[in-house]
Amino acid sequence: MSETSSATAAGSASGAPPPEVTRLPPRQWVKENLFSSPFSSALTIVTSIVLLAIARALLSFIFNPIRQWNSTATNMQLFFTRAYPDEQYIRVWFSLAVIIVLTSISMAVWRAGSSIPLARLGRKLLAGAALLLLLALLAPFSASATIQWTLAAACVAVIGEGVRRSASKGGAERTVSSLTVLVVTLAGLVASLWVVPYGHHTYIPSRQPRVLAESGTVALTTKLPWTIMLLIAVAAYLMGGVIRERLPVNPTRITLLILWLLAPPVLIYLVLRDPSFDMGHVISTDLPIFAAYALGGSVILSWLTRPSTGEAGRILAVTILVVGFCTFLTPMRMVVRLDMLLLAIFALAAPTFAGGPRNRKRYVLGWLGVLGVMSWLITAINTPSTVSVPGGFFIGGFSITLMVAVFTIVLSFPLGIALALARTSTMPIFRLLATWFIEFVRGVPLITILIFFSIMVPLFLPRGMHLGEVAAVVIGYVLFSSAYLAENVRGGLQSVTRGQHEAADAVGMTTAQKTLFIVLPQGLRVAIPPLVGHCIGVFKETSLLAIIGVFDVLYIGRIVIPGQTEFMGSTKENLLFVSVIYWIFAYQMSKASQRLEQRTGLGER
Amino acid sequence: MTDMTPTEPTGNQTRDLSGARDMIVCENVSKWYGDFQALDGVSANIKEQEVVVVLGPSGSGKSTWIRCINRLEIHQEGRIVVDDVELTNDLRNIEKVRSEVGMVFQQFNLFPHLTILDNVTLAPIWVRKKPRAEAEAQAMALLERVGIPEQAQKYPGQLSGGQQQRVAIARALAMEPRIMLFDEPTSALDPEMIKEVLDVMKALALSGMTMMVVTHEMGFAKEVADRLFFMEGGQIVEQNTTEMFFSNPAEERTKLFLSQIL
């Protein structure tokens, strides 16, 4: 790993500057790249014709007057949150605001965004204008529509040319932050909500006629929240900048990561679900269990993290683990069992984090934090929701797609990594169990697992224990996804050279320390591309939720909306819309993975 | 070992280590890779503060022997005792020996995802349980000692081979070992970088560290070593003081080897 890079040191060499790379003028670029030989000329012409034909077919599909695009516009709310009650809708906006605030602050703290040369931005705008013009000419528009689209293209072209001209003014190359471009674009979109007459469409099931369609701009309940969201995003970004300058970097980043991990369960189970806590039950049962574990666990862990504890500590940790598994054989509250397993994990990891009083205090505090969050989550999940909706689950549409994807990815990562480590472990029992599990799960179709978990598992549960249908399905997804993830991670682990293992051994690290500090960081970095590919896969596979009767975004687009009497047979339109939503998110994940690779690759250049 | 002043400024020739205790004891150590016997009854004692150099042609078992001493390779017969701890399958003994024995590899094996400073402080913080501030101060002192304190915040990939190897030495020294093992530390380096690494090793030898070095650098062996081992076919063919080894080798095989390389 290092012999290839040994020559890059020695500082910057003095001497002649490198020759400047000259940009070819457009005509010459086209000549050299597209028409360099008779064959490439023929290829260019044939490809252009095929692309134009495809574009024309697509455009005449989209802009055909028989397309019922108002079915999509009318059912926007259904697509994203399904039947979440209107009077509680502020909860949805609040959740979105929290995510936006976290995103903006994180972007500021991690210094997201790059600077784009103005000249390049101008050229991109000009290219966009050309595409718009092409669209205006190819699409089956009426004359007035063609003129409108052409005018729009001309506007974009004028702006692009203006940007390009201003770039060359004053010698030095001028750049603009990509975030500024983003904010200006979003501001333009939001401003258009107030000006452009998109029309106001809603579907109100309890009214006749159920479809409400008014001309003019969109409803105040749409444009006002989006305007506020944009303002919040900008304000949070500025605040993030202040945080970045004033506060120490690492604690800020760790706090943000913890907030990101906490956001999905808190928003879904506390904000969106609005559980009605039974305070009597909480005080009589949940709090005492939490207090017992908090106190007992703290004592045990503070003893285990003493460097002098030694072998006795490992024996105790394994005992706790065995007891934890045994609790599943006897009838008792789920929270007791889960807390026991959590304690076992903390006890097993304790020797790695052993050290002075400060280390031990930090470890115990970590235990209390994780235990607190988990206890509260279990309580919240077991409490009935006050949001009254028809059907099984309180959200639907794209919200549930996103929720299941996020939970599956977040939960299957630790499990997948653990499986990969077990499969590469030197301990035969772990290796055998992990191999069997992975090979079994990979040999079974996902649908089988989902049906098993939604129908069969509730039958097997001990009496008195309930598992929501969605929760059961998420468990199925997690098991399935972790098996695949484990194989991707294993590939990454195997790329860590033997020399790295030996170097870690030679300085006296234990196996746990070696895995945590040396093997996993390097192995996971190598595995980023397949892991992100897997995450995109998980995100798209959530559409199988429809099979067990959950109203996810694909089901709504495919079945629910075409089933409304007003929009019979509008399947094609809505499927196209749903695929665009999926594509936007999957593409963003893919871009994020590229940026992550670049960032983590820094040290190895 | 943080003491920079050489205890024996005149080098190896005047040292009398006969009274010192044994740091490494090998008795009839043998090892096989499948059917191939890599070590064949290797026996040797290495005393405290002694610097020994192991010579020999490729495949003669030098690296295998040195790697057995901190159990990166497992010997199958015989006994190895390091600082009064015998190497057996007992994990506690292995961990104890490894934290007493520093090792420097041919391919450096720095951790590429960590900065130079983190490379050096990782083991002291997590294995020795040192407070971070103390470990960092010690690491900076060690980087000063090997001559590259200004590179502390860089990553290994940004350093030259010689600099990386010096970081590797600092990383091993950060564990405050009593013995240092060097497994061909200069074989992967460009000629102009060999000297900077050897200089660090010489300073270390003069500071009184017990060292065992597998190398092809004859100049280094002549100047620094107290004793030389010549190995071939998994056996120690000859062991002798440096002076005797070069001026008057006992074995024919050694003479042939020396005539080929000198």
CSV table of N, CA and C in Angstrom, one decimal, chain A residues 164-231:
chain,number,residue,atom,x,y,z
A,164,ARG,N,-21.4,34.3,-18.2
A,164,ARG,CA,-20.2,33.9,-18.9
A,164,ARG,C,-19.4,35.2,-19.1
A,165,ARG,N,-20.1,36.2,-19.6
A,165,ARG,CA,-19.4,37.5,-19.9
A,165,ARG,C,-18.7,38.1,-18.6
A,166,SER,N,-19.5,38.1,-17.5
A,166,SER,CA,-19.1,38.7,-16.3
A,166,SER,C,-17.9,37.9,-15.7
A,167,ALA,N,-17.8,36.6,-16.1
A,167,ALA,CA,-16.6,35.8,-15.6
A,167,ALA,C,-15.3,36.3,-16.1
A,168,SER,N,-15.3,36.7,-17.4
A,168,SER,CA,-14.1,37.1,-18.0
A,168,SER,C,-13.7,38.5,-17.7
A,169,LYS,N,-14.6,39.3,-17.0
A,169,LYS,CA,-14.2,40.6,-16.7
A,169,LYS,C,-13.1,40.7,-15.6
A,170,GLY,N,-12.2,41.5,-15.8
A,170,GLY,CA,-11.2,41.8,-14.7
A,170,GLY,C,-10.2,40.7,-14.5
A,171,GLY,N,-9.7,40.1,-15.5
A,171,GLY,CA,-8.5,39.2,-15.5
A,171,GLY,C,-8.7,37.9,-14.7
A,172,ALA,N,-8.6,37.9,-13.4
A,172,ALA,CA,-8.6,36.7,-12.6
A,172,ALA,C,-9.9,36.0,-12.8
A,173,GLU,N,-9.9,34.6,-12.7
A,173,GLU,CA,-11.0,33.8,-12.9
A,173,GLU,C,-12.0,33.9,-11.7
A,174,ARG,N,-13.2,34.3,-12.0
A,174,ARG,CA,-14.1,34.5,-10.8
A,174,ARG,C,-14.9,33.2,-10.6
A,175,THR,N,-15.1,32.9,-9.3
A,175,THR,CA,-15.9,31.6,-9.0
A,175,THR,C,-17.0,32.0,-8.1
A,176,VAL,N,-18.0,31.0,-8.0
A,176,VAL,CA,-19.1,31.2,-7.1
A,176,VAL,C,-19.3,29.9,-6.4
A,177,SER,N,-19.8,30.0,-5.1
A,177,SER,CA,-19.9,28.7,-4.3
A,177,SER,C,-21.1,27.9,-4.9
A,178,SER,N,-21.0,26.6,-4.9
A,178,SER,CA,-22.1,25.8,-5.4
A,178,SER,C,-23.3,25.9,-4.6
A,179,LEU,N,-23.1,26.3,-3.3
A,179,LEU,CA,-24.2,26.4,-2.4
A,179,LEU,C,-25.0,27.7,-2.7
A,180,THR,N,-24.3,28.8,-3.1
A,180,THR,CA,-25.0,30.0,-3.5
A,180,THR,C,-25.9,29.7,-4.7
A,181,VAL,N,-25.3,28.9,-5.7
A,181,VAL,CA,-26.1,28.5,-6.8
A,181,VAL,C,-27.4,27.8,-6.4
A,182,LEU,N,-27.2,26.8,-5.5
A,182,LEU,CA,-28.3,26.0,-5.0
A,182,LEU,C,-29.4,26.9,-4.3
A,183,VAL,N,-28.9,27.8,-3.5
A,183,VAL,CA,-29.9,28.7,-2.8
A,183,VAL,C,-30.6,29.6,-3.7
A,184,VAL,N,-29.9,30.1,-4.7
A,184,VAL,CA,-30.5,31.0,-5.7
A,184,VAL,C,-31.6,30.2,-6.5
A,185,THR,N,-31.2,29.0,-6.9
A,185,THR,CA,-32.1,28.2,-7.6
A,185,THR,C,-33.4,27.9,-6.8
A,186,LEU,N,-33.2,27.5,-5.5
A,186,LEU,CA,-34.3,27.1,-4.7
A,186,LEU,C,-35.2,28.4,-4.4
A,187,ALA,N,-34.5,29.5,-4.2
A,187,ALA,CA,-35.2,30.8,-4.0
A,187,ALA,C,-36.1,31.1,-5.2
A,188,GLY,N,-35.5,30.9,-6.4
A,188,GLY,CA,-36.3,31.1,-7.6
A,188,GLY,C,-37.5,30.2,-7.7
A,189,LEU,N,-37.4,28.9,-7.3
A,189,LEU,CA,-38.5,28.0,-7.3
A,189,LEU,C,-39.5,28.4,-6.3
A,190,VAL,N,-39.1,28.7,-5.1
A,190,VAL,CA,-40.1,29.1,-4.0
A,190,VAL,C,-40.8,30.4,-4.4
A,191,ALA,N,-40.0,31.4,-5.0
A,191,ALA,CA,-40.6,32.6,-5.4
A,191,ALA,C,-41.7,32.4,-6.5
A,192,SER,N,-41.4,31.4,-7.4
A,192,SER,CA,-42.4,31.1,-8.4
A,192,SER,C,-43.7,30.6,-7.9
A,193,LEU,N,-43.6,30.0,-6.7
A,193,LEU,CA,-44.9,29.5,-6.0
A,193,LEU,C,-45.8,30.7,-5.8
A,194,TRP,N,-45.2,31.9,-5.5
A,194,TRP,CA,-46.0,33.0,-5.2
A,194,TRP,C,-46.5,33.7,-6.4
A,195,VAL,N,-45.9,33.5,-7.5
A,195,VAL,CA,-46.1,34.3,-8.7
A,195,VAL,C,-46.8,33.5,-9.8
A,196,VAL,N,-46.2,32.4,-10.1
A,196,VAL,CA,-46.7,31.6,-11.3
A,196,VAL,C,-48.0,30.9,-11.0
A,197,PRO,N,-49.0,31.0,-11.9
A,197,PRO,CA,-50.3,30.4,-11.6
A,197,PRO,C,-50.2,28.9,-11.9
A,198,TYR,N,-49.6,28.1,-11.0
A,198,TYR,CA,-49.6,26.6,-11.1
A,198,TYR,C,-51.0,26.1,-11.0
A,199,GLY,N,-51.9,26.8,-10.2
A,199,GLY,CA,-53.2,26.3,-9.9
A,199,GLY,C,-53.1,25.6,-8.6
A,200,HIS,N,-54.3,25.5,-7.9
A,200,HIS,CA,-54.4,24.8,-6.6
A,200,HIS,C,-55.2,23.6,-6.7
A,201,HIS,N,-54.6,22.4,-6.5
A,201,HIS,CA,-55.3,21.1,-6.7
A,201,HIS,C,-55.3,20.4,-5.4
A,202,THR,N,-56.4,19.8,-5.0
A,202,THR,CA,-56.4,19.0,-3.8
A,202,THR,C,-57.5,17.9,-4.0
A,203,TYR,N,-57.2,16.8,-3.3
A,203,TYR,CA,-58.2,15.7,-3.3
A,203,TYR,C,-58.8,15.6,-1.9
A,204,ILE,N,-60.1,15.9,-1.7
A,204,ILE,CA,-60.7,15.8,-0.4
A,204,ILE,C,-61.7,14.7,-0.4
A,205,PRO,N,-61.4,13.6,0.2
A,205,PRO,CA,-62.3,12.4,0.1
A,205,PRO,C,-63.7,12.6,0.7
A,206,SER,N,-63.8,13.5,1.7
A,206,SER,CA,-65.0,13.6,2.4
A,206,SER,C,-66.0,14.6,1.8
A,207,ARG,N,-65.7,15.1,0.5
A,207,ARG,CA,-66.5,16.2,0.0
A,207,ARG,C,-67.0,15.8,-1.4
A,208,GLN,N,-68.0,16.4,-1.9
A,208,GLN,CA,-68.4,16.2,-3.3
A,208,GLN,C,-68.4,17.6,-4.0
A,209,PRO,N,-67.8,17.8,-5.1
A,209,PRO,CA,-66.9,16.9,-5.8
A,209,PRO,C,-65.6,16.8,-5.0
A,210,ARG,N,-64.9,15.6,-5.1
A,210,ARG,CA,-63.8,15.4,-4.2
A,210,ARG,C,-62.5,16.1,-4.7
A,211,VAL,N,-62.5,16.4,-6.0
A,211,VAL,CA,-61.3,17.1,-6.6
A,211,VAL,C,-61.6,18.6,-6.6
A,212,LEU,N,-60.7,19.3,-5.9
A,212,LEU,CA,-60.7,20.7,-5.9
A,212,LEU,C,-59.7,21.2,-6.8
A,213,ALA,N,-60.1,22.0,-7.8
A,213,ALA,CA,-59.1,22.6,-8.7
A,213,ALA,C,-59.4,24.1,-8.9
A,214,GLU,N,-58.5,24.9,-8.5
A,214,GLU,CA,-58.7,26.3,-8.7
A,214,GLU,C,-57.5,26.9,-9.5
A,215,SER,N,-57.8,27.9,-10.3
A,215,SER,CA,-56.7,28.5,-11.0
A,215,SER,C,-56.0,29.5,-10.0
A,216,GLY,N,-54.9,30.1,-10.5
A,216,GLY,CA,-54.1,31.0,-9.7
A,216,GLY,C,-52.9,30.3,-9.1
A,217,THR,N,-52.3,30.9,-8.1
A,217,THR,CA,-51.1,30.3,-7.5
A,217,THR,C,-51.6,29.2,-6.6
A,218,VAL,N,-50.5,28.4,-6.1
A,218,VAL,CA,-50.9,27.3,-5.2
A,218,VAL,C,-51.4,27.9,-3.8
A,219,ALA,N,-52.0,27.0,-3.1
A,219,ALA,CA,-52.6,27.4,-1.8
A,219,ALA,C,-51.6,27.9,-0.8
A,220,LEU,N,-52.1,28.8,0.1
A,220,LEU,CA,-51.2,29.4,1.1
A,220,LEU,C,-50.6,28.3,1.9
A,221,THR,N,-51.3,27.2,2.2
A,221,THR,CA,-50.8,26.1,3.1
A,221,THR,C,-49.7,25.4,2.4
A,222,THR,N,-49.4,25.6,1.1
A,222,THR,CA,-48.3,25.0,0.5
A,222,THR,C,-47.1,26.0,0.4
A,223,LYS,N,-47.4,27.2,-0.1
A,223,LYS,CA,-46.3,28.1,-0.4
A,223,LYS,C,-45.7,28.8,0.8
A,224,LEU,N,-46.6,29.0,1.8
A,224,LEU,CA,-46.0,29.6,3.0
A,224,LEU,C,-45.0,28.7,3.7
A,225,PRO,N,-45.4,27.4,4.0
A,225,PRO,CA,-44.4,26.5,4.6
A,225,PRO,C,-43.1,26.4,3.9
A,226,TRP,N,-43.2,26.3,2.5
A,226,TRP,CA,-42.0,26.1,1.8
A,226,TRP,C,-41.1,27.3,1.9
A,227,THR,N,-41.7,28.5,1.9
A,227,THR,CA,-41.0,29.7,2.0
A,227,THR,C,-40.2,29.7,3.4
A,228,ILE,N,-41.0,29.3,4.4
A,228,ILE,CA,-40.4,29.3,5.7
A,228,ILE,C,-39.2,28.3,5.8
A,229,MET,N,-39.4,27.1,5.1
A,229,MET,CA,-38.4,26.1,5.1
A,229,MET,C,-37.1,26.7,4.5
A,230,LEU,N,-37.2,27.4,3.4
A,230,LEU,CA,-36.1,28.0,2.7
A,230,LEU,C,-35.3,28.9,3.7
A,231,LEU,N,-36.1,29.8,4.3
A,231,LEU,CA,-35.5,30.7,5.3
A,231,LEU,C,-34.8,30.0,6.4
